[in-house]
Coordinates of N, CA, C and O in Angstrom, one line a residue:
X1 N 36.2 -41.4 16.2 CA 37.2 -40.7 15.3 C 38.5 -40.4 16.1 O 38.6 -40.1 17.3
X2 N 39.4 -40.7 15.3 CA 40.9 -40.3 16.2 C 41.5 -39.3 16.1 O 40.9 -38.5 15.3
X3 N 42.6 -38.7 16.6 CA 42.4 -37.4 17.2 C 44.2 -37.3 17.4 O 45.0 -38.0 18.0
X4 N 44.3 -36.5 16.9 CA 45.9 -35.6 17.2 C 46.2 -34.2 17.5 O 45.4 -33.3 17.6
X5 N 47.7 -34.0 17.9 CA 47.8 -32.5 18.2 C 48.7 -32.1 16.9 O 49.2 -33.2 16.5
X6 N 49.1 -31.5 16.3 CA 50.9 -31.3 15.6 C 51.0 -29.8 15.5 O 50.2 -29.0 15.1
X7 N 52.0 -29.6 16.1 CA 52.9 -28.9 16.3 C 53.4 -28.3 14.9 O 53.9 -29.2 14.2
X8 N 53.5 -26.8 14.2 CA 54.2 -26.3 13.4 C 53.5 -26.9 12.0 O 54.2 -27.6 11.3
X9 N 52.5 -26.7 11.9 CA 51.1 -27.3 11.1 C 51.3 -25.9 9.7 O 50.6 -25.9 8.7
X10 N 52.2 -25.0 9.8 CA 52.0 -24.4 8.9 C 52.5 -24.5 7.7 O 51.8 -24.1 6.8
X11 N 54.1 -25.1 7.3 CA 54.4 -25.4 6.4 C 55.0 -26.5 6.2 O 54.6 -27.3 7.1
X12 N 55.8 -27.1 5.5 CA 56.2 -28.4 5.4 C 56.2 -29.7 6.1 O 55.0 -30.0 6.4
X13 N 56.6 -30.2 6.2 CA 56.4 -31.8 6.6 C 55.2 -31.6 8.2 O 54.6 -32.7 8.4
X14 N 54.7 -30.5 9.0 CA 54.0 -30.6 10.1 C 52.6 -30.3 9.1 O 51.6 -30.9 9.5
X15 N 52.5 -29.5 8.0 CA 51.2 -29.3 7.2 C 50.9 -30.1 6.3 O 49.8 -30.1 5.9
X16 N 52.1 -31.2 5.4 CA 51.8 -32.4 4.6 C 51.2 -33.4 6.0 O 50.1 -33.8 5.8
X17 N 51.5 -33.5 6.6 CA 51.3 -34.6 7.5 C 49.4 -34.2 7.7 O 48.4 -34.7 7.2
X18 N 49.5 -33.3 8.4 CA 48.0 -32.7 9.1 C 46.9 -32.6 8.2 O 45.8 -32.9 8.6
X19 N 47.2 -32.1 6.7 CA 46.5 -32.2 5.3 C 45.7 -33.9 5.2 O 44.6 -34.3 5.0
X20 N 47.3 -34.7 5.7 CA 47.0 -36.0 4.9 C 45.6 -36.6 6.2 O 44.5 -37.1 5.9
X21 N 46.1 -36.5 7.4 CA 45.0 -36.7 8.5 C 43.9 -36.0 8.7 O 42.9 -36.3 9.4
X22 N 44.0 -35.2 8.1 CA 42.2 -34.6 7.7 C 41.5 -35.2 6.7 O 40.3 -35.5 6.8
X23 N 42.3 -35.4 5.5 CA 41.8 -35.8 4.4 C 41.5 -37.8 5.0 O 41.1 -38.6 4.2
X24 N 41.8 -38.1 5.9 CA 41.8 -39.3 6.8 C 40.2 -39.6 7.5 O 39.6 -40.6 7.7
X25 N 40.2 -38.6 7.8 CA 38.9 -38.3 9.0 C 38.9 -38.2 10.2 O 38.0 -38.3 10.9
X26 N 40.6 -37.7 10.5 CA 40.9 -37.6 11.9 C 40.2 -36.1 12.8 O 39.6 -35.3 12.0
X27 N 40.3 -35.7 13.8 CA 40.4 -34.7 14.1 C 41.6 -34.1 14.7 O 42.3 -34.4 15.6
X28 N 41.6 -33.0 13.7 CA 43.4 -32.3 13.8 C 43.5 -31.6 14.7 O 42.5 -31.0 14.4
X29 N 43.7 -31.1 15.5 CA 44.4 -29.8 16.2 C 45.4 -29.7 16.2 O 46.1 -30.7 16.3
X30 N 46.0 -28.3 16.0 CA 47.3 -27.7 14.9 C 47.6 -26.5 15.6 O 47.0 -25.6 16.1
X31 N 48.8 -26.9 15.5 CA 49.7 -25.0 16.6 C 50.4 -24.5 15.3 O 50.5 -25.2 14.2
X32 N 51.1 -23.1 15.6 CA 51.7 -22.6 14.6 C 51.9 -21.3 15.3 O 50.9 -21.0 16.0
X33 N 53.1 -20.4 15.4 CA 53.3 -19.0 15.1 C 52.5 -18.4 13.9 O 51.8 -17.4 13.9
X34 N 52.6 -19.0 13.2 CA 52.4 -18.4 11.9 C 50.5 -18.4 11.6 O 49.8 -19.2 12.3
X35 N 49.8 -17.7 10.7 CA 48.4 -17.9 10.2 C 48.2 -19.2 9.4 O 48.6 -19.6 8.2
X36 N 47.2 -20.0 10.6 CA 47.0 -21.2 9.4 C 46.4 -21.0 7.8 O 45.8 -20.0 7.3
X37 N 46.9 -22.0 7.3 CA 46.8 -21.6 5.8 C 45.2 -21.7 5.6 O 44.6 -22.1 6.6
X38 N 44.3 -21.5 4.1 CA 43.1 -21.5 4.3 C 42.6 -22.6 3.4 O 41.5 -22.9 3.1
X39 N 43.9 -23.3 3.0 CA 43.6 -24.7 2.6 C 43.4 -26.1 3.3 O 42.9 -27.2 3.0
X40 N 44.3 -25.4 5.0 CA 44.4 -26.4 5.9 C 42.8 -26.4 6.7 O 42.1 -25.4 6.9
X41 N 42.4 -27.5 7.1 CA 40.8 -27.5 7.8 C 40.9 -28.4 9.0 O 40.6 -29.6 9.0
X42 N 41.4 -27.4 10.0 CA 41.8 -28.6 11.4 C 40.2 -28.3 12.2 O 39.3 -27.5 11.9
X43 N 40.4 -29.1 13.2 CA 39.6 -29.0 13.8 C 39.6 -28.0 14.7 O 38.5 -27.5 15.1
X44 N 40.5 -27.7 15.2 CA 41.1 -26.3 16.1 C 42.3 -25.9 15.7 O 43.1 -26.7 15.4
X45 N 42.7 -24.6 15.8 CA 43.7 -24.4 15.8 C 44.3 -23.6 16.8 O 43.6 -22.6 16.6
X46 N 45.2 -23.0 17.9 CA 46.0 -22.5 18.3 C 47.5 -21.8 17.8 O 48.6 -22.4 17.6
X47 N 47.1 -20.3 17.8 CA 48.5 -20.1 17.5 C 49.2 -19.5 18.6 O 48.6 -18.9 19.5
X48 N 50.7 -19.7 18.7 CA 50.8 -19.8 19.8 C 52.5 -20.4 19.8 O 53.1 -21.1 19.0
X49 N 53.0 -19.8 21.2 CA 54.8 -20.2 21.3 C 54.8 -21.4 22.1 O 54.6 -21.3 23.3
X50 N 55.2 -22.9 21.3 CA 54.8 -24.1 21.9 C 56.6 -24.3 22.9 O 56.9 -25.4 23.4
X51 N 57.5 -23.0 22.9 CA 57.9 -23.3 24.1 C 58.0 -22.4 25.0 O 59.1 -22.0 25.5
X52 N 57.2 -22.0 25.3 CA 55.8 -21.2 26.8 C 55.0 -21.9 27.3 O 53.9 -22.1 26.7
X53 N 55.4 -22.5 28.5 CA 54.7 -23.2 29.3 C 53.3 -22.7 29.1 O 52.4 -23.3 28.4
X54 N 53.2 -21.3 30.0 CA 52.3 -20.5 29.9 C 51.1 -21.2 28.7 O 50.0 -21.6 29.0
X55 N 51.8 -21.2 27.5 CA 50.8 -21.2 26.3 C 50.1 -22.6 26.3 O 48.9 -22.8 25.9
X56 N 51.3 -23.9 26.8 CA 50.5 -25.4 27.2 C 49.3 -25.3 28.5 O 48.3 -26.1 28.8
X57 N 49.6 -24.6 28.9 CA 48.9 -24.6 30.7 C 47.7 -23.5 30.3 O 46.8 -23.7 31.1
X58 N 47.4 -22.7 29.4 CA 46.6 -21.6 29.4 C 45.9 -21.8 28.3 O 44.7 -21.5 28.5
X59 N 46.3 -22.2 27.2 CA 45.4 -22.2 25.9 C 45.0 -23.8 25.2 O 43.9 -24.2 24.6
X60 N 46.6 -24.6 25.6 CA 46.4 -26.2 24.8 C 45.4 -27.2 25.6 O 44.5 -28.0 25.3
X61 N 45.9 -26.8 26.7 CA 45.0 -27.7 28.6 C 43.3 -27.3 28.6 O 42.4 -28.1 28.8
X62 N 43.3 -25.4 28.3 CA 41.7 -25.6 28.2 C 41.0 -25.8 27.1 O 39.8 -26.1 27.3
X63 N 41.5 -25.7 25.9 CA 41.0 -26.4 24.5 C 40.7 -28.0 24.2 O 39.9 -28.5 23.4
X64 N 41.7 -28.6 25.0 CA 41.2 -30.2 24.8 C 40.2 -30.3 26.1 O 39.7 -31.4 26.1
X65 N 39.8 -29.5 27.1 CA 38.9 -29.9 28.1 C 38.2 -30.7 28.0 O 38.2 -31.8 28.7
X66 N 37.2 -30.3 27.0 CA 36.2 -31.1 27.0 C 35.8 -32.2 26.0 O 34.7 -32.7 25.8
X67 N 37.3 -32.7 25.4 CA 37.3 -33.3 24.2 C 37.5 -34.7 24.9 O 37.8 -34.7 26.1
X68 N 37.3 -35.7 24.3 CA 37.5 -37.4 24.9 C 38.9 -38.1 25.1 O 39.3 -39.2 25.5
X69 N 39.7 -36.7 24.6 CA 40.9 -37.7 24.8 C 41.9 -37.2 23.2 O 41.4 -36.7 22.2
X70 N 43.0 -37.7 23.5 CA 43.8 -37.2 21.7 C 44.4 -38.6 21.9 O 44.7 -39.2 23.0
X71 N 44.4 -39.0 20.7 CA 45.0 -40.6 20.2 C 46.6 -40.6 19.7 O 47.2 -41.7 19.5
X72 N 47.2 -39.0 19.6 CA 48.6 -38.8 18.9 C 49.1 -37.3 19.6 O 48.5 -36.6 20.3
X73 N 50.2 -37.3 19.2 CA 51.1 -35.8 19.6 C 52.2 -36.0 18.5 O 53.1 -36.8 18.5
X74 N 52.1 -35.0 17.6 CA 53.3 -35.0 16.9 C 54.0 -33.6 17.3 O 53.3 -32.6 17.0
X75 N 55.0 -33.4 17.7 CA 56.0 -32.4 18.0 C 57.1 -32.2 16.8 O 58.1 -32.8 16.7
X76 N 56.6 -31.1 15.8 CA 57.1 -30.9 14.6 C 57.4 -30.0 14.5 O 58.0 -29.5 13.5
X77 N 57.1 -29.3 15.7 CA 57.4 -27.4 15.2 C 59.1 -27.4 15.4 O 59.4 -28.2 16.2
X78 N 60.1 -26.6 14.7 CA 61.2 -26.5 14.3 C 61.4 -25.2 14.1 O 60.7 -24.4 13.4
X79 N 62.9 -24.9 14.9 CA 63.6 -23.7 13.8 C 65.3 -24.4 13.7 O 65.8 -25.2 14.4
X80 N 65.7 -23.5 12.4 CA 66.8 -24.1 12.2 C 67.9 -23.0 12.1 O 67.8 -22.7 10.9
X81 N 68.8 -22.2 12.6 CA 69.0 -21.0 12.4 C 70.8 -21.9 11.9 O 71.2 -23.0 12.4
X82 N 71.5 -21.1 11.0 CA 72.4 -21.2 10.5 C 73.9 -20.4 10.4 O 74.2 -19.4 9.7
X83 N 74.5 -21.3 11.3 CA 75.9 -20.3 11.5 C 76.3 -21.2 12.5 O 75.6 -22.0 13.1
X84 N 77.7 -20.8 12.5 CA 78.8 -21.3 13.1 C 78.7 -21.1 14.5 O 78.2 -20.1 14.9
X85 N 79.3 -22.4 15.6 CA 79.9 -22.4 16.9 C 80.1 -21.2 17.1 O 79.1 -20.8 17.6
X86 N 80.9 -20.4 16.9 CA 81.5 -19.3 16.8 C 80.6 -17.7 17.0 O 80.5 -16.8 17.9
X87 N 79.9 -17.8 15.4 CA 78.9 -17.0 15.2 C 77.2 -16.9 15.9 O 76.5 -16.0 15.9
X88 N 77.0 -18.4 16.6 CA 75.7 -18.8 17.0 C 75.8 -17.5 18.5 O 76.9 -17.3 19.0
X89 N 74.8 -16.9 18.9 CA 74.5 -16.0 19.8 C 73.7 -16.9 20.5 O 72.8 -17.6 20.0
X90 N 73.9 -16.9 22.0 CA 73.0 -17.4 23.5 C 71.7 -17.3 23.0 O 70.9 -18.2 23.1
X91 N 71.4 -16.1 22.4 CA 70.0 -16.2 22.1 C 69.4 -16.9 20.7 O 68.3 -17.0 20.2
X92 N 70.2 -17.1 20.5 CA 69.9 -18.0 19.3 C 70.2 -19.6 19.2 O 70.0 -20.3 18.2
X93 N 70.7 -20.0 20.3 CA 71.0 -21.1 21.0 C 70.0 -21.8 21.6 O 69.5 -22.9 21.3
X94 N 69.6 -20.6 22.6 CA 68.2 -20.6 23.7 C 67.1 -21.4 22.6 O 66.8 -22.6 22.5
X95 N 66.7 -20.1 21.8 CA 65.6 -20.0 21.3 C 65.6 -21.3 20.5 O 64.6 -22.0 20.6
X96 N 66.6 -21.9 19.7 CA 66.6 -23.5 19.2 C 66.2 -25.0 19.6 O 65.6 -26.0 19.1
X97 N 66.9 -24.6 20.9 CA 66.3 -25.6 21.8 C 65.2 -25.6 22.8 O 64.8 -26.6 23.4
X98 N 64.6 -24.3 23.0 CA 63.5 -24.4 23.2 C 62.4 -25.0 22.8 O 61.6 -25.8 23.3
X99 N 62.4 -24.3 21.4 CA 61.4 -24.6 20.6 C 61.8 -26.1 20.0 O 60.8 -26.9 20.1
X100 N 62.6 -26.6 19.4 CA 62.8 -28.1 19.2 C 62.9 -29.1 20.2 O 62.6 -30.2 19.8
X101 N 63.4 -29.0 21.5 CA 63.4 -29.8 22.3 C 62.8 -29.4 23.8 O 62.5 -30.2 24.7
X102 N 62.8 -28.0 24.1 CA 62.0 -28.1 25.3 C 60.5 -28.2 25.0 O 59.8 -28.7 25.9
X103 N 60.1 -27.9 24.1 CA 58.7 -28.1 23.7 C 58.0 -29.2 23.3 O 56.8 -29.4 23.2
X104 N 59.0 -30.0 23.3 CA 58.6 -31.8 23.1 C 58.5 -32.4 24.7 O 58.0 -33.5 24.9
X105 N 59.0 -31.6 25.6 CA 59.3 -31.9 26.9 C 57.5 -31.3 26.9 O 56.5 -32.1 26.8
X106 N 57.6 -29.6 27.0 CA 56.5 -29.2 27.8 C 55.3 -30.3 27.1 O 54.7 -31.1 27.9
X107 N 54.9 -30.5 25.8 CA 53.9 -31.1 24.8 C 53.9 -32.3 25.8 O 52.9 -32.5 26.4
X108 N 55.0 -33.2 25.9 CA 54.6 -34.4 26.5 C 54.1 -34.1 27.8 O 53.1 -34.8 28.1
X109 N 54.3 -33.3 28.9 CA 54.3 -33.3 30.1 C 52.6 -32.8 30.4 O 51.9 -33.2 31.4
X110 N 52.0 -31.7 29.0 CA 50.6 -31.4 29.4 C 49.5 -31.8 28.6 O 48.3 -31.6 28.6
X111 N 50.6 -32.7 27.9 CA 49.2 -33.9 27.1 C 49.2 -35.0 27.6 O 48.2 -35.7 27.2
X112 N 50.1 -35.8 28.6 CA 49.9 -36.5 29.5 C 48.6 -37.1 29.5 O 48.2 -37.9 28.7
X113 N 48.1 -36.5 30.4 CA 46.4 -36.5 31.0 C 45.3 -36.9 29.9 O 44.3 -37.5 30.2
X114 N 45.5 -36.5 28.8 CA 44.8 -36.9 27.5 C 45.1 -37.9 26.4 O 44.4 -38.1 25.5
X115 N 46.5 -38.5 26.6 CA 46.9 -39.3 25.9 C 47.0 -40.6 27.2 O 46.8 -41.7 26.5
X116 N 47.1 -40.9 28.1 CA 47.3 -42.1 28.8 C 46.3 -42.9 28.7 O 45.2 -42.5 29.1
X117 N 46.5 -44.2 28.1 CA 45.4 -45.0 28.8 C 44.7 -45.4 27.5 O 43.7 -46.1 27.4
X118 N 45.5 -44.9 26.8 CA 44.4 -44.8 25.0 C 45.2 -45.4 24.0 O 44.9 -45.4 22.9
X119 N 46.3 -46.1 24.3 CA 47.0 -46.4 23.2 C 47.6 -45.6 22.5 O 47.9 -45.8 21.3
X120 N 47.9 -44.7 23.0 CA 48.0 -43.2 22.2 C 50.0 -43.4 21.8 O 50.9 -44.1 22.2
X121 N 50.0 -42.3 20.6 CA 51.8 -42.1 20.2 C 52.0 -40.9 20.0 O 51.3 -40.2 19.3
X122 N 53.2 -40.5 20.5 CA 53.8 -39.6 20.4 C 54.8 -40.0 19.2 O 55.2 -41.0 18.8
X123 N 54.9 -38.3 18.7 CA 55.8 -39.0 17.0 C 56.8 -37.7 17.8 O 56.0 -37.3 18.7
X124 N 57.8 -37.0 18.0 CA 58.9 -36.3 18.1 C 59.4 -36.3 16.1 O 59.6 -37.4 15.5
X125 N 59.5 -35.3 15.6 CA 60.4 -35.2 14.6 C 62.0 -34.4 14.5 O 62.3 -33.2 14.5
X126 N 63.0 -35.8 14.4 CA 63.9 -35.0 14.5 C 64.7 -35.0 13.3 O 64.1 -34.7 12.3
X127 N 65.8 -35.3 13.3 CA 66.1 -35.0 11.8 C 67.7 -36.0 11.7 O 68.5 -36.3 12.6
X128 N 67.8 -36.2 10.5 CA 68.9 -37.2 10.5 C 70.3 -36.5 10.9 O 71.4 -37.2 11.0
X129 N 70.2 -34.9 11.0 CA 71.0 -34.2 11.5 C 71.6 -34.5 12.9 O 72.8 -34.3 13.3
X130 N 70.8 -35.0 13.4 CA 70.9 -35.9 15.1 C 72.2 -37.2 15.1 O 72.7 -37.8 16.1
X131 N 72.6 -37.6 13.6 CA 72.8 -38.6 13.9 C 74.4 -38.1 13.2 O 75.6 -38.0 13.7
X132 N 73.7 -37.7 11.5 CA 74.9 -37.4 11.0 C 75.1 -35.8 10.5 O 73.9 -35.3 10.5
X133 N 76.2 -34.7 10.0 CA 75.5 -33.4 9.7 C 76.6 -32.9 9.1 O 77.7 -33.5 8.8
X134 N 76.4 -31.5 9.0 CA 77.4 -30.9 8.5 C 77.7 -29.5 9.6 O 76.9 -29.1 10.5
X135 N 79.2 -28.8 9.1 CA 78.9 -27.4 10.1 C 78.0 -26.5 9.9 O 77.3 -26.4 8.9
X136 N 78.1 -25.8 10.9 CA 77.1 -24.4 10.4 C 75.7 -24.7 11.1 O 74.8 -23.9 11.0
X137 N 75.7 -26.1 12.0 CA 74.3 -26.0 12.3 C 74.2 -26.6 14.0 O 73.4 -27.4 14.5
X138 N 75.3 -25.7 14.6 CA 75.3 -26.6 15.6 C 74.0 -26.3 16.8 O 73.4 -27.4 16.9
X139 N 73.6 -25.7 17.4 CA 72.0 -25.3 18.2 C 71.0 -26.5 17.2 O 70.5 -27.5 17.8
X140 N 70.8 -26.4 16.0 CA 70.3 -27.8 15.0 C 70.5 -28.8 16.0 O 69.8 -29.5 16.7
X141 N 71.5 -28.8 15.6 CA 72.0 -30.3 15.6 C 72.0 -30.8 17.2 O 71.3 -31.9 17.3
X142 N 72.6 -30.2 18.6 CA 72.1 -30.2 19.8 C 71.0 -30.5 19.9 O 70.7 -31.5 20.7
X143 N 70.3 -29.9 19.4 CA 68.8 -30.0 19.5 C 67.4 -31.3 19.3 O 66.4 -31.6 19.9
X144 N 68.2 -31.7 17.9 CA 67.8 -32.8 17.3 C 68.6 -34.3 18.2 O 68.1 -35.3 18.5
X145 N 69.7 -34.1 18.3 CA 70.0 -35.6 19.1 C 69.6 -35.0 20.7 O 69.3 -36.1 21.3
X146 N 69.5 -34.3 21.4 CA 68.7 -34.0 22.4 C 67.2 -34.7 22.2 O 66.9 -35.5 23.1
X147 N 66.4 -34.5 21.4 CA 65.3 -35.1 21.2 C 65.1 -36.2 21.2 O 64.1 -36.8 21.5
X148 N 66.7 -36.9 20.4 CA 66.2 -38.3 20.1 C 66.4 -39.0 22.0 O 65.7 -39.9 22.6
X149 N 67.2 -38.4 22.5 CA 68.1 -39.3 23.9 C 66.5 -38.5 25.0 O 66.4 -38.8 26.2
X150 N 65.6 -37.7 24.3 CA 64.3 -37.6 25.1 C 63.2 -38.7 25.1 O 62.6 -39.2 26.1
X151 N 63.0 -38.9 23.6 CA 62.8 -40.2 23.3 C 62.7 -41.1 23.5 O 61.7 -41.8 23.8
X152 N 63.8 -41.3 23.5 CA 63.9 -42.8 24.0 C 63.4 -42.7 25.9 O 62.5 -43.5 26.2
X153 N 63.7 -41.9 27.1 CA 63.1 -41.7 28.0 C 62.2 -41.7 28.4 O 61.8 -42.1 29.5
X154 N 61.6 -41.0 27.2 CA 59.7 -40.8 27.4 C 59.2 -42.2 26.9 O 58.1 -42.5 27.4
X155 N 59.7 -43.1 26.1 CA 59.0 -44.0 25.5 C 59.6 -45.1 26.8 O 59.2 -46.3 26.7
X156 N 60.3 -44.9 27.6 CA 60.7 -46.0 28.9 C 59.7 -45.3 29.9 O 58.6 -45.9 29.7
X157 N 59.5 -44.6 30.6 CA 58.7 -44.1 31.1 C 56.9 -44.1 30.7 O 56.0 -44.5 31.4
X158 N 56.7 -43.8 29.9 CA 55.4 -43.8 29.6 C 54.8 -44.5 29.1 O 53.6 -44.3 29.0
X159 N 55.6 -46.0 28.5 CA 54.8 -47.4 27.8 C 54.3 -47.7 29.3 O 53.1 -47.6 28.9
X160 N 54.1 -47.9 30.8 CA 53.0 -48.7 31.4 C 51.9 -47.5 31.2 O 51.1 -47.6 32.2
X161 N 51.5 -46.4 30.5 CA 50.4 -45.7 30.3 C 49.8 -45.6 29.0 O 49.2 -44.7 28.3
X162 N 50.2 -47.0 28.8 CA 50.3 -46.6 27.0 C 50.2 -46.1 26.1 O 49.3 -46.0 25.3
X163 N 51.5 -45.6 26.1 CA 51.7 -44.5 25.0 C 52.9 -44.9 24.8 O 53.8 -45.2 25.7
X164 N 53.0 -45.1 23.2 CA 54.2 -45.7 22.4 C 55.2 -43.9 22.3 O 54.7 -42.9 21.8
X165 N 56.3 -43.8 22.7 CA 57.0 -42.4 22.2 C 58.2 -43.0 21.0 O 59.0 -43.9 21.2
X166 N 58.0 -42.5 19.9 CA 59.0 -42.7 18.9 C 59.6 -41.4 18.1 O 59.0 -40.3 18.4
X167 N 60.3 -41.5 17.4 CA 61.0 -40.3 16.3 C 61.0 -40.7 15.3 O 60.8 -41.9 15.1
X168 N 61.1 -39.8 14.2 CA 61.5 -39.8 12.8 C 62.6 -39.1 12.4 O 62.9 -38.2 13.2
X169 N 63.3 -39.1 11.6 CA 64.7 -38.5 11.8 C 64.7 -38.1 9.7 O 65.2 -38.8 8.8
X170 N 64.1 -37.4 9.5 CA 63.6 -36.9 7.9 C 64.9 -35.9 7.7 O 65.4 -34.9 8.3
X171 N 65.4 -36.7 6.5 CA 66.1 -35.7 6.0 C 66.6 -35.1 4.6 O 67.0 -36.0 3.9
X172 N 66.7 -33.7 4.2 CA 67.2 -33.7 2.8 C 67.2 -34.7 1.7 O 67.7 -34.5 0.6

């Protein structure tokens, strides 16, 4: 049976996706801040701040212990906060790219060990915001072409362990 992680499993495109891979026969494991829904039926879930090391090294590392391995990682968890250059606050800067792009960092760095060697893919979701956008979203938008120039890194680096790294860039 094949086997994934995804990230932000509670509403939109991270819970259509995870729905569709259960209804698959995969085994899901699913992060979320938020209470998984009681429609969703993963195989584990973790809730949890996927950009807290802490939370990859303490809760994600001993839950796959004893599992054979994960065949996928999708990094989908997202916030999008809205306002201007101007208006955007450090901490609302921070907290953007944490969670959209350092958390694709930490996810690849401690699923490593469980994806090498398997054929395994990382999916990163970023958003066509990366490419093309509008104002009002700049921490967004940082964030999302940050991902993509991660991307492409992790997928030079980590193809001799085979693991394919790609993006999706979904938008409106």
């Amino acid at each position: 049976m094949k086997s994934v992680l995804v990230t932000g499993v509670c509403r939109g495109i991270g819970h259509a996706l995870a729905r569709m891979l259960v209804d698959q026969g995969w085994d899901v494991y699913g992060n979320d801040l938020l209470d998984v829904p009681k429609d969703l039926h993963l195989t584990e879930f973790w809730k949890g701040d996927v950009a807290e090391e802490e939370f990859w090294r303490s809760v994600v590392v001993p839950g796959l212990k004893d599992k054979k391995g994960l065949d996928g990682f999708v990094h989908n968890a997202a916030i999008q906060p809205c306002s201007s250059i101007i208006d955007t606050s450090l901490k609302d800067w921070n907290e953007t790219l944490a969670v959209n792009l350092s958390a694709a960092f930490l996810g690849t760095r401690y699923l490593f060990p469980f994806l090498q060697n398997r054929n395994a893919a990382i999916v990163n979701v970023s958003s066509v915001h990366a490419l093309e956008t509008s104002g009002g979203l700049s921490a967004y938008v940082a964030s999302k072409g940050g991902l993509l120039a991660f991307t492409r890194v992790a997928a030079l680096e980590l193809a001799d362990s085979k693991i394919r790294v790609n993006a999706v860039l979904p938008g409106a």
